[in-house]
């Protein structure tokens, strides 16, 4: 994602340099955007309204007394790019993508594995609300 | 018996006679004649197996009553001719009647004879068909008995065929056919492993050997999840329906398999001595397993709702075409990931139990779990047999 000198020095009149840097810029932009969205405090989940596994993950966090920040990306104009970025970051499936404290936890598989091994609750403990003692 | 044979040969002869007259252009009619016992035999070959069978049964043909000589005139004619071919012998064997009668009654005669012949043939065909049905029915009963026997021994017998019903599953796709075969082998291997665990735990066994058995047992379950994943890609509805399992197992079906929380419920009473840490870990596991299960169940419900909305989209009453068939298909694709998630949950539950328990406890756990499913399978076959005895 960095500019190479060859683009500037070679003076390639056939290749529109402007367009290429624009594409790069968009990629960086998207990554920045994703980073910004995921770094919000607490649990952040990227979802799609049509995805029922996303709903599953949301239900699970609700049961754990956590109110995650939901980013429904199918309403975002950059939806496709965001999906690609999420996959690039290392999420097994683009949605649901779960971040806790700015760090990627993973998709449904990873969340389930963590929970069954008992490692999920300690991770989200600072973000659990004390409003209700539901099981 | 002799009269039967004479009668039968009479019938055959008549048939050839009529066929002969039908093949030739003139309206000839071969008179019947008395034939010896051996004559019909080489005529049998032309009639095929079915009639052979009928004759073999002692001549229970009803046809003797239908040997009607169409015209008395023919009897008087002593022009014996051997028509041993199938009627294409041609003119030298045919008896010329045109001289004696006018054309018209001849045609009527011929038509009547043809009708009789057709009726007789049709009766014979029906008889053959019924015979085949009887044989098939006997074969089927025999097969069902075999299935029953195999089921009682705890082996999987598949295609979801209940021993009561004669319904057959629709033509399978190769992925599913392969899965069913593999599952059959899986069950056999499972039974072997359970037997081995039982024997080994009754006696003295080294920890190393026990650990190996436990590893194998775990791997065996993980193999099943891998198989199911491939099958879900081939036909997710097949996996979801649980048709590859026995009826009692199907009763407890949850997203294409057993409930992980059920697994824990079955296993826990079998661990008599557990450390405090173990008890705590197991408690936590039960809770997280239940929460994960509930979340998945609710996700499935949402999937059902959205699919129903999709199918009922637009206005009902305007035709069978789903307006948004593409999004409906997408919903169905999501089913595959749900099945995979459910299996992942089962996998993780087993994995965690393995982590929490000692080797010996894990061995006992695997044995208990295996026997539980064996009992369910045995219950299915008992139920099927009982049902049959009542009918």
Coordinates of C-alpha atoms in Angstrom, one line a residue:
Chain A
X1 CA 0.0 0.0 0.0
X2 CA 2.8 2.3 -0.5
X3 CA 3.7 4.4 -3.6
X4 CA 6.6 3.1 -5.6
X5 CA 9.0 5.5 -7.2
X6 CA 8.7 3.9 -10.6
X7 CA 5.2 5.5 -10.9
X8 CA 6.7 9.0 -10.8
X9 CA 10.0 8.7 -12.5
X10 CA 9.2 6.5 -15.4
X11 CA 6.8 9.1 -16.8
X12 CA 4.6 6.5 -18.3
X13 CA 2.2 8.5 -20.4
X14 CA 0.0 5.4 -21.1
X15 CA -0.8 4.6 -17.6
X16 CA -2.9 7.2 -15.8
X17 CA -1.0 7.7 -12.6
X18 CA -3.7 9.7 -11.1
X19 CA -6.2 6.8 -11.4
X20 CA -3.8 4.4 -9.8
X21 CA -3.0 6.5 -6.9
X22 CA -6.7 7.1 -6.5
X23 CA -7.3 3.4 -6.2
X24 CA -4.5 3.2 -3.6
X25 CA -5.9 6.1 -1.8
X26 CA -9.3 4.4 -1.7
X27 CA -7.8 1.3 -0.2
X28 CA -6.0 3.2 2.5
X29 CA -9.2 5.1 3.1
X30 CA -11.2 2.0 3.6
X31 CA -8.6 0.4 5.9
X32 CA -8.6 3.6 7.9
X33 CA -12.3 3.6 8.1
X34 CA -12.4 0.0 9.2
X35 CA -9.7 0.7 11.8
X36 CA -11.6 3.7 13.1
X37 CA -14.9 1.8 13.3
X38 CA -13.3 -1.2 15.0
X39 CA -11.4 0.8 17.6
X40 CA -14.5 2.1 19.2
X41 CA -14.7 1.3 22.8
X42 CA -16.0 -2.1 23.8
X43 CA -17.3 -4.8 21.6
X44 CA -17.7 -3.9 17.9
X45 CA -19.4 -6.2 15.4
X46 CA -19.5 -5.7 11.6
X47 CA -22.7 -7.3 10.4
X48 CA -25.0 -7.5 7.4
X49 CA -28.8 -7.3 7.8
X50 CA -29.3 -10.4 5.8
X51 CA -26.8 -12.5 7.7
X52 CA -28.4 -14.7 10.4
X53 CA -25.1 -15.8 11.9
X54 CA -24.5 -12.2 12.6
X55 CA -27.8 -12.2 14.5
X56 CA -26.6 -15.3 16.4
X57 CA -23.5 -13.6 17.6
X58 CA -25.4 -10.5 18.6
X59 CA -27.8 -12.6 20.7
X60 CA -24.8 -14.3 22.4
X61 CA -23.3 -11.0 23.4
X62 CA -26.7 -9.8 24.6
X63 CA -27.0 -12.9 26.8
X64 CA -23.5 -12.1 28.2
X65 CA -24.8 -8.7 29.2
X66 CA -22.8 -6.8 26.6
X67 CA -24.1 -4.1 24.3
X68 CA -21.9 -4.2 21.2
X69 CA -21.6 -1.5 18.7
X70 CA -23.1 -2.8 15.5
X71 CA -21.9 -1.6 12.0
X72 CA -24.3 -2.8 9.4
X73 CA -22.2 -2.6 6.3
X74 CA -24.8 -3.4 3.7
X75 CA -26.1 0.1 4.1
X76 CA -22.6 1.5 3.6
X77 CA -21.6 2.5 0.0
X78 CA -18.2 0.9 0.5
X79 CA -19.7 -2.4 1.6
X80 CA -17.7 -4.6 -0.8
X81 CA -14.4 -2.8 0.0
X82 CA -15.0 -3.1 3.7
X83 CA -15.7 -6.9 3.3
X84 CA -12.4 -7.3 1.5
X85 CA -10.6 -5.2 4.1
X86 CA -12.0 -7.4 6.9
X87 CA -10.9 -10.5 5.2
X88 CA -7.4 -9.0 4.7
X89 CA -7.2 -8.2 8.4
X90 CA -7.7 -11.9 9.1
X91 CA -11.3 -12.6 9.7
X92 CA -12.3 -16.0 8.5
X93 CA -15.6 -14.7 7.1
X94 CA -16.1 -11.0 6.4
X95 CA -19.3 -10.9 8.6
X96 CA -19.7 -11.2 11.5
X97 CA -16.4 -9.6 12.4
X98 CA -16.0 -9.1 16.1
X99 CA -13.5 -6.7 17.7
X100 CA -13.0 -6.3 21.4
X101 CA -11.0 -3.3 22.6
X102 CA -9.9 -2.5 19.0
X103 CA -8.4 -6.0 18.5
X104 CA -9.8 -8.6 16.1
X105 CA -11.4 -11.6 17.8
X106 CA -12.7 -13.2 14.7
X107 CA -15.9 -14.6 13.2
X108 CA -18.6 -16.9 14.5
X109 CA -16.2 -19.9 14.8
X110 CA -13.6 -18.0 16.9
X111 CA -16.2 -16.5 19.1
X112 CA -17.8 -19.9 19.8
X113 CA -14.5 -21.6 20.5
X114 CA -13.4 -18.8 22.9
X115 CA -16.7 -18.9 24.7
X116 CA -16.7 -22.7 25.2
X117 CA -13.1 -22.6 26.4
X118 CA -14.1 -19.9 28.9
X119 CA -11.9 -17.3 27.5
X120 CA -14.5 -15.0 26.1
X121 CA -16.0 -13.7 29.3
X122 CA -12.7 -12.5 30.8
X123 CA -12.2 -10.6 27.5
X124 CA -15.5 -8.8 27.6
X125 CA -15.7 -8.4 31.4
X126 CA -14.9 -4.7 31.4
X127 CA -17.8 -4.1 29.0
X128 CA -20.4 -6.2 30.7
X129 CA -23.2 -4.1 32.1
X130 CA -24.5 -4.7 35.5
X131 CA -28.0 -3.7 34.7
X132 CA -29.5 -7.2 34.9
X133 CA -28.3 -10.5 36.3
X134 CA -29.8 -12.5 33.5
X135 CA -28.2 -15.9 32.8
Chain B
X1 CA -52.2 -83.8 -17.0
X2 CA -52.0 -85.2 -20.5
X3 CA -55.3 -83.5 -21.4
X4 CA -53.8 -80.3 -20.2
X5 CA -50.8 -80.6 -22.4
X6 CA -52.9 -81.5 -25.4
X7 CA -55.1 -78.5 -24.7
X8 CA -52.1 -76.2 -24.3
X9 CA -50.4 -77.4 -27.5
X10 CA -53.8 -76.8 -29.1
X11 CA -53.7 -73.3 -27.9
X12 CA -50.2 -72.7 -29.2
X13 CA -51.0 -74.1 -32.5
X14 CA -54.0 -71.9 -32.7
X15 CA -51.9 -68.9 -32.0
X16 CA -49.4 -69.7 -34.7
X17 CA -52.3 -70.3 -37.0
X18 CA -53.8 -67.0 -36.4
X19 CA -50.5 -65.2 -36.5
X20 CA -49.8 -67.0 -39.7
X21 CA -53.0 -65.8 -41.2
X22 CA -52.3 -62.3 -39.9
X23 CA -48.9 -62.2 -41.5
X24 CA -50.0 -63.4 -44.8
X25 CA -52.0 -61.4 -47.2
X26 CA -54.7 -63.9 -47.7
X27 CA -57.2 -65.0 -45.1
X28 CA -55.9 -68.4 -44.5
X29 CA -56.6 -70.4 -41.5
X30 CA -54.7 -73.3 -40.3
X31 CA -56.9 -76.0 -39.0
X32 CA -56.1 -77.4 -35.5
X33 CA -54.7 -80.8 -35.3
X34 CA -53.7 -83.1 -32.6
X35 CA -50.1 -82.8 -31.7
X36 CA -47.9 -85.0 -29.7
X37 CA -46.5 -84.1 -26.3
X38 CA -43.2 -83.0 -27.5
X39 CA -44.3 -80.5 -30.0
X40 CA -45.1 -77.6 -27.7
X41 CA -41.6 -77.7 -26.2
X42 CA -39.8 -75.9 -28.9
X43 CA -42.7 -73.5 -29.2
X44 CA -42.1 -72.6 -25.6
X45 CA -38.8 -71.0 -26.5
X46 CA -40.5 -68.4 -28.6
X47 CA -42.9 -67.4 -25.8
X48 CA -40.4 -66.4 -23.3
X49 CA -40.0 -67.3 -19.6
X50 CA -43.3 -66.2 -18.4
X51 CA -45.2 -68.9 -20.1
X52 CA -42.6 -71.5 -19.2
X53 CA -43.3 -70.6 -15.6
X54 CA -46.9 -71.0 -16.1
X55 CA -46.6 -74.3 -17.7
X56 CA -44.2 -75.4 -15.1
X57 CA -46.7 -74.6 -12.4
X58 CA -48.7 -77.5 -13.6
X59 CA -50.7 -75.8 -16.2
X60 CA -52.9 -73.6 -14.1
X61 CA -53.8 -71.6 -17.1
X62 CA -57.3 -70.6 -17.4
X63 CA -57.0 -70.5 -21.1
X64 CA -58.3 -73.9 -22.0
X65 CA -61.7 -72.5 -21.8
X66 CA -60.8 -70.1 -24.5
X67 CA -59.8 -72.5 -27.1
X68 CA -62.7 -71.9 -29.4
X69 CA -62.5 -73.0 -32.8
X70 CA -63.8 -70.1 -34.8
X71 CA -65.4 -72.0 -37.5
X72 CA -66.6 -75.5 -37.5
X73 CA -65.7 -75.9 -41.0
X74 CA -62.0 -75.8 -40.1
X75 CA -62.3 -78.9 -38.0
X76 CA -63.4 -81.0 -40.9
X77 CA -60.4 -80.1 -42.9
X78 CA -57.8 -82.7 -42.7
X79 CA -55.1 -80.7 -44.3
X80 CA -52.5 -81.2 -41.7
X81 CA -49.7 -78.8 -41.9
X82 CA -46.8 -78.3 -39.5
X83 CA -46.4 -74.8 -38.6
X84 CA -43.4 -74.9 -36.4
X85 CA -42.1 -71.6 -37.5
X86 CA -43.5 -68.4 -36.1
X87 CA -46.0 -68.1 -38.8
X88 CA -43.8 -66.6 -41.5
X89 CA -43.6 -70.0 -43.2
X90 CA -45.7 -68.7 -45.9
X91 CA -48.2 -69.9 -48.3
X92 CA -47.5 -73.7 -48.6
X93 CA -48.7 -74.1 -45.0
X94 CA -51.8 -72.0 -45.3
X95 CA -55.2 -73.4 -46.1
X96 CA -57.0 -71.5 -48.7
X97 CA -60.6 -70.8 -47.7
X98 CA -61.5 -68.3 -50.3
X99 CA -63.0 -71.0 -52.4
X100 CA -65.4 -72.1 -49.7
X101 CA -66.7 -68.8 -48.2
X102 CA -67.1 -65.2 -49.4
X103 CA -64.7 -62.5 -48.3
X104 CA -66.9 -60.8 -45.8
X105 CA -67.5 -63.5 -43.2
X106 CA -63.9 -64.3 -43.5
X107 CA -62.9 -60.9 -42.4
X108 CA -65.3 -61.1 -39.5
X109 CA -63.8 -64.5 -38.6
X110 CA -60.4 -63.1 -38.7
X111 CA -61.3 -60.1 -36.6
X112 CA -62.9 -62.3 -34.0
X113 CA -60.0 -64.6 -33.9
X114 CA -57.6 -61.6 -33.5
X115 CA -59.8 -60.3 -30.7
X116 CA -59.7 -63.6 -28.9
X117 CA -56.0 -63.8 -29.5
X118 CA -55.4 -60.3 -28.1
X119 CA -57.6 -61.0 -25.1
X120 CA -55.7 -64.2 -24.4
X121 CA -52.4 -62.5 -24.8
X122 CA -53.5 -59.8 -22.4
X123 CA -54.6 -62.3 -19.9
X124 CA -51.3 -64.1 -20.1
X125 CA -49.4 -60.9 -19.7
X126 CA -51.4 -60.0 -16.7
X127 CA -50.7 -63.3 -15.2
X128 CA -47.0 -62.9 -15.8
X129 CA -47.1 -59.4 -14.2
X130 CA -48.9 -60.7 -11.1
X131 CA -46.3 -63.4 -10.8
X132 CA -43.5 -60.9 -10.9
X133 CA -45.3 -58.8 -8.3
X134 CA -45.6 -61.8 -6.0
X135 CA -41.9 -62.6 -6.4
X136 CA -40.9 -59.0 -5.7
X137 CA -43.1 -58.9 -2.7
X138 CA -41.5 -62.0 -1.2
X139 CA -38.1 -60.5 -2.0
X140 CA -39.0 -57.3 -0.3
X141 CA -40.2 -59.0 2.9
X142 CA -37.0 -60.9 3.0
X143 CA -35.0 -57.7 2.6
X144 CA -37.0 -56.0 5.4
X145 CA -36.3 -58.9 7.7
X146 CA -32.6 -58.6 7.0
X147 CA -32.7 -54.9 7.6
X148 CA -34.4 -55.5 10.9
X149 CA -31.8 -58.0 11.9
X150 CA -29.0 -55.7 11.0
X151 CA -30.6 -52.8 12.9
X152 CA -31.0 -54.9 16.0
X153 CA -27.4 -55.6 16.0
X154 CA -26.9 -51.9 16.2
X155 CA -25.6 -51.5 12.7
X156 CA -26.7 -48.6 10.7
X157 CA -28.9 -49.5 7.7
X158 CA -29.7 -46.6 5.6
X159 CA -31.5 -44.6 3.2
X160 CA -34.0 -43.8 5.9
X161 CA -36.2 -46.7 4.9
X162 CA -38.5 -47.7 7.7
X163 CA -39.2 -51.3 7.9
X164 CA -43.0 -50.6 7.8
X165 CA -43.2 -48.4 4.8
X166 CA -42.5 -49.2 1.2
X167 CA -41.5 -45.6 0.5
X168 CA -38.2 -45.2 -1.1
X169 CA -36.1 -42.1 -0.9
X170 CA -35.7 -40.0 -4.0
X171 CA -32.7 -40.6 -6.3
X172 CA -29.7 -39.4 -4.3
X173 CA -26.9 -37.2 -5.6
X174 CA -23.5 -38.8 -5.5
X175 CA -22.3 -36.7 -2.6
X176 CA -25.1 -38.0 -0.4
X177 CA -24.8 -41.6 -1.6
X178 CA -21.1 -41.4 -0.7
X179 CA -21.9 -39.9 2.7
X180 CA -24.5 -42.7 3.5
X181 CA -22.0 -45.3 2.7
X182 CA -19.3 -43.6 4.8
X183 CA -21.7 -43.3 7.6
X184 CA -22.5 -47.0 7.5
X185 CA -18.8 -47.7 7.9
X186 CA -18.6 -45.0 10.6
X187 CA -21.2 -46.8 12.7
X188 CA -19.5 -50.1 12.3
X189 CA -16.2 -48.6 13.4
X190 CA -18.0 -46.9 16.3
X191 CA -19.4 -50.1 17.5
X192 CA -16.0 -51.7 17.4
X193 CA -14.5 -48.9 19.4
X194 CA -17.2 -49.0 22.0
X195 CA -16.7 -52.7 22.4
X196 CA -13.0 -52.2 22.9
X197 CA -13.4 -49.5 25.4
X198 CA -15.8 -51.6 27.4
X199 CA -13.5 -54.6 27.5
X200 CA -10.5 -52.5 28.3
X201 CA -12.1 -50.5 31.1
X202 CA -13.2 -53.7 32.8
X203 CA -9.7 -54.9 33.2
X204 CA -6.3 -53.4 33.8
X205 CA -5.0 -51.0 31.1
X206 CA -2.1 -48.7 31.0
X207 CA -2.6 -45.0 30.7
X208 CA -0.8 -44.8 27.5
X209 CA -3.0 -47.4 25.8
X210 CA -6.1 -45.7 27.2
X211 CA -4.9 -42.3 25.9
X212 CA -4.6 -43.8 22.5
X213 CA -8.1 -45.2 22.6
X214 CA -9.5 -41.8 23.7
X215 CA -7.6 -40.0 21.0
X216 CA -9.0 -42.5 18.4
X217 CA -12.5 -42.0 19.8
X218 CA -12.3 -38.2 19.6
X219 CA -10.8 -38.3 16.1
X220 CA -13.7 -40.6 15.1
X221 CA -16.2 -38.0 16.1
X222 CA -14.3 -35.3 14.3
X223 CA -14.2 -37.4 11.2
X224 CA -18.0 -37.5 11.3
X225 CA -18.2 -33.7 11.4
X226 CA -15.9 -33.5 8.4
X227 CA -18.1 -36.0 6.5
X228 CA -21.2 -34.0 7.5
X229 CA -19.7 -30.8 6.2
X230 CA -19.1 -32.3 2.8
X231 CA -22.6 -33.8 2.8
X232 CA -24.1 -30.4 3.7
X233 CA -22.4 -28.9 0.7
X234 CA -24.0 -31.6 -1.5
X235 CA -27.5 -31.4 0.0
X236 CA -28.0 -29.4 3.2
X237 CA -31.6 -30.5 3.6
X238 CA -30.6 -34.1 3.7
X239 CA -28.2 -33.4 6.6
X240 CA -30.8 -31.2 8.3
X241 CA -33.5 -33.9 8.0
X242 CA -31.5 -36.4 9.9
X243 CA -32.7 -39.1 7.5
X244 CA -29.3 -40.8 7.7
X245 CA -30.0 -41.6 11.3
X246 CA -32.5 -43.9 13.0
X247 CA -35.9 -42.7 14.0
X248 CA -35.3 -42.3 17.8
X249 CA -32.1 -40.3 17.1
X250 CA -34.1 -38.1 14.8
X251 CA -36.4 -37.3 17.6
X252 CA -33.6 -35.5 19.4
X253 CA -32.4 -33.7 16.3
X254 CA -31.0 -30.2 16.6
X255 CA -29.6 -28.6 13.5
X256 CA -28.5 -31.8 11.9
X257 CA -27.3 -33.7 14.9
X258 CA -27.3 -34.1 18.7
X259 CA -27.5 -31.2 21.1
X260 CA -24.2 -30.4 22.7
X261 CA -26.0 -29.7 26.0
X262 CA -27.6 -33.1 25.8
X263 CA -24.2 -34.6 25.5
X264 CA -23.1 -33.0 28.8
X265 CA -26.3 -34.1 30.5
X266 CA -25.8 -37.7 29.5
X267 CA -22.1 -37.7 30.5
X268 CA -22.0 -36.0 33.8
X269 CA -23.6 -38.6 36.1
X270 CA -20.9 -41.0 35.0
X271 CA -18.1 -39.2 36.6
X272 CA -18.1 -40.2 40.2
X273 CA -15.0 -38.5 41.4
X274 CA -14.2 -35.0 40.2
X275 CA -11.9 -32.4 41.6
X276 CA -13.3 -29.0 42.6
X277 CA -11.6 -27.4 39.6
X278 CA -13.2 -30.0 37.3
X279 CA -16.6 -29.4 38.7
X280 CA -16.2 -25.7 38.2
X281 CA -14.9 -26.1 34.7
X282 CA -17.8 -28.4 33.8
X283 CA -20.3 -26.0 35.2
X284 CA -18.9 -23.2 33.2
X285 CA -18.8 -25.4 30.1
X286 CA -22.5 -26.3 30.5
X287 CA -23.4 -22.7 30.8
X288 CA -21.5 -21.5 27.8
X289 CA -22.6 -24.4 25.8
X290 CA -26.2 -23.7 26.6
X291 CA -25.7 -20.0 25.7
X292 CA -24.1 -20.8 22.4
X293 CA -26.8 -23.3 21.6
X294 CA -29.6 -20.8 22.4
X295 CA -27.9 -18.1 20.2
X296 CA -27.7 -20.5 17.3
X297 CA -31.3 -21.6 17.8
X298 CA -32.5 -18.0 17.7
X299 CA -30.4 -17.4 14.6
X300 CA -32.1 -20.4 12.9
X301 CA -35.5 -19.0 13.8
X302 CA -34.5 -15.7 12.2
X303 CA -33.4 -17.6 9.1
X304 CA -36.8 -19.3 9.0
X305 CA -38.6 -16.0 9.4
X306 CA -36.7 -14.3 6.6
X307 CA -37.1 -17.3 4.3
X308 CA -40.8 -17.3 5.0
X309 CA -41.0 -13.6 4.2
X310 CA -39.1 -14.2 1.0
X311 CA -41.3 -17.0 -0.2
X312 CA -44.5 -15.1 0.7
X313 CA -43.1 -12.0 -0.9
X314 CA -45.2 -10.0 -3.2
X315 CA -48.8 -10.9 -3.2
X316 CA -49.9 -14.5 -2.6
X317 CA -52.6 -15.7 -5.0
X318 CA -50.9 -14.4 -8.1
X319 CA -48.9 -17.4 -9.0
X320 CA -46.2 -19.8 -7.8
X321 CA -43.2 -17.7 -8.9
X322 CA -41.2 -16.3 -6.0
X323 CA -40.6 -12.7 -6.9
X324 CA -37.2 -12.7 -5.1
X325 CA -36.1 -16.2 -5.8
X326 CA -32.5 -15.2 -5.7
X327 CA -32.6 -13.9 -2.2
X328 CA -34.6 -17.0 -1.1
X329 CA -31.7 -19.1 -2.6
X330 CA -29.2 -17.0 -0.6
X331 CA -31.1 -17.7 2.6
X332 CA -30.9 -21.4 1.9
X333 CA -27.2 -21.2 1.3
X334 CA -26.9 -19.7 4.8
X335 CA -28.3 -23.1 6.1
X336 CA -25.0 -24.7 5.2
X337 CA -23.1 -22.3 7.5
X338 CA -25.6 -23.0 10.3
X339 CA -25.1 -26.8 10.0
X340 CA -21.3 -26.2 10.1
X341 CA -21.6 -23.9 13.1
X342 CA -23.7 -26.5 15.0
X343 CA -21.1 -29.2 14.2
X344 CA -18.4 -26.8 15.3
X345 CA -20.2 -26.4 18.6
X346 CA -20.3 -30.2 19.0
X347 CA -16.7 -30.4 18.2
X348 CA -15.7 -27.8 20.7
X349 CA -17.9 -29.3 23.4
X350 CA -16.1 -32.7 23.0
X351 CA -12.8 -30.9 22.9
X352 CA -13.4 -29.1 26.1
X353 CA -14.6 -32.2 27.9
X354 CA -11.4 -33.9 26.8
X355 CA -9.4 -31.0 28.2
X356 CA -11.2 -31.0 31.6
X357 CA -11.3 -34.7 32.2
X358 CA -8.5 -37.2 33.0
X359 CA -7.7 -39.9 30.5
X360 CA -9.7 -42.5 32.4
X361 CA -12.6 -40.2 32.9
X362 CA -12.6 -39.4 29.2
X363 CA -12.5 -43.0 28.2
X364 CA -15.6 -43.7 30.5
X365 CA -17.2 -40.6 28.9
X366 CA -16.7 -41.8 25.4
X367 CA -18.0 -45.3 26.3
X368 CA -21.1 -43.8 28.0
X369 CA -21.8 -41.5 25.0
X370 CA -21.3 -44.3 22.5
X371 CA -23.6 -46.6 24.4
X372 CA -26.2 -43.9 24.7
X373 CA -26.4 -43.6 20.9
X374 CA -26.3 -47.4 20.5
X375 CA -29.3 -47.7 22.8
X376 CA -31.2 -45.0 20.8
X377 CA -30.5 -47.0 17.6
X378 CA -31.7 -50.2 19.3
X379 CA -34.8 -48.4 20.5
X380 CA -35.5 -47.4 16.9
X381 CA -35.4 -50.9 15.7
X382 CA -37.5 -52.2 18.6
X383 CA -40.1 -49.7 17.9
X384 CA -40.1 -50.6 14.2
X385 CA -40.5 -54.3 15.0
X386 CA -43.2 -53.7 17.5
X387 CA -45.1 -51.6 15.0
X388 CA -44.9 -54.4 12.5
X389 CA -46.2 -57.0 14.9
X390 CA -49.3 -55.0 15.5
X391 CA -50.2 -54.8 11.9

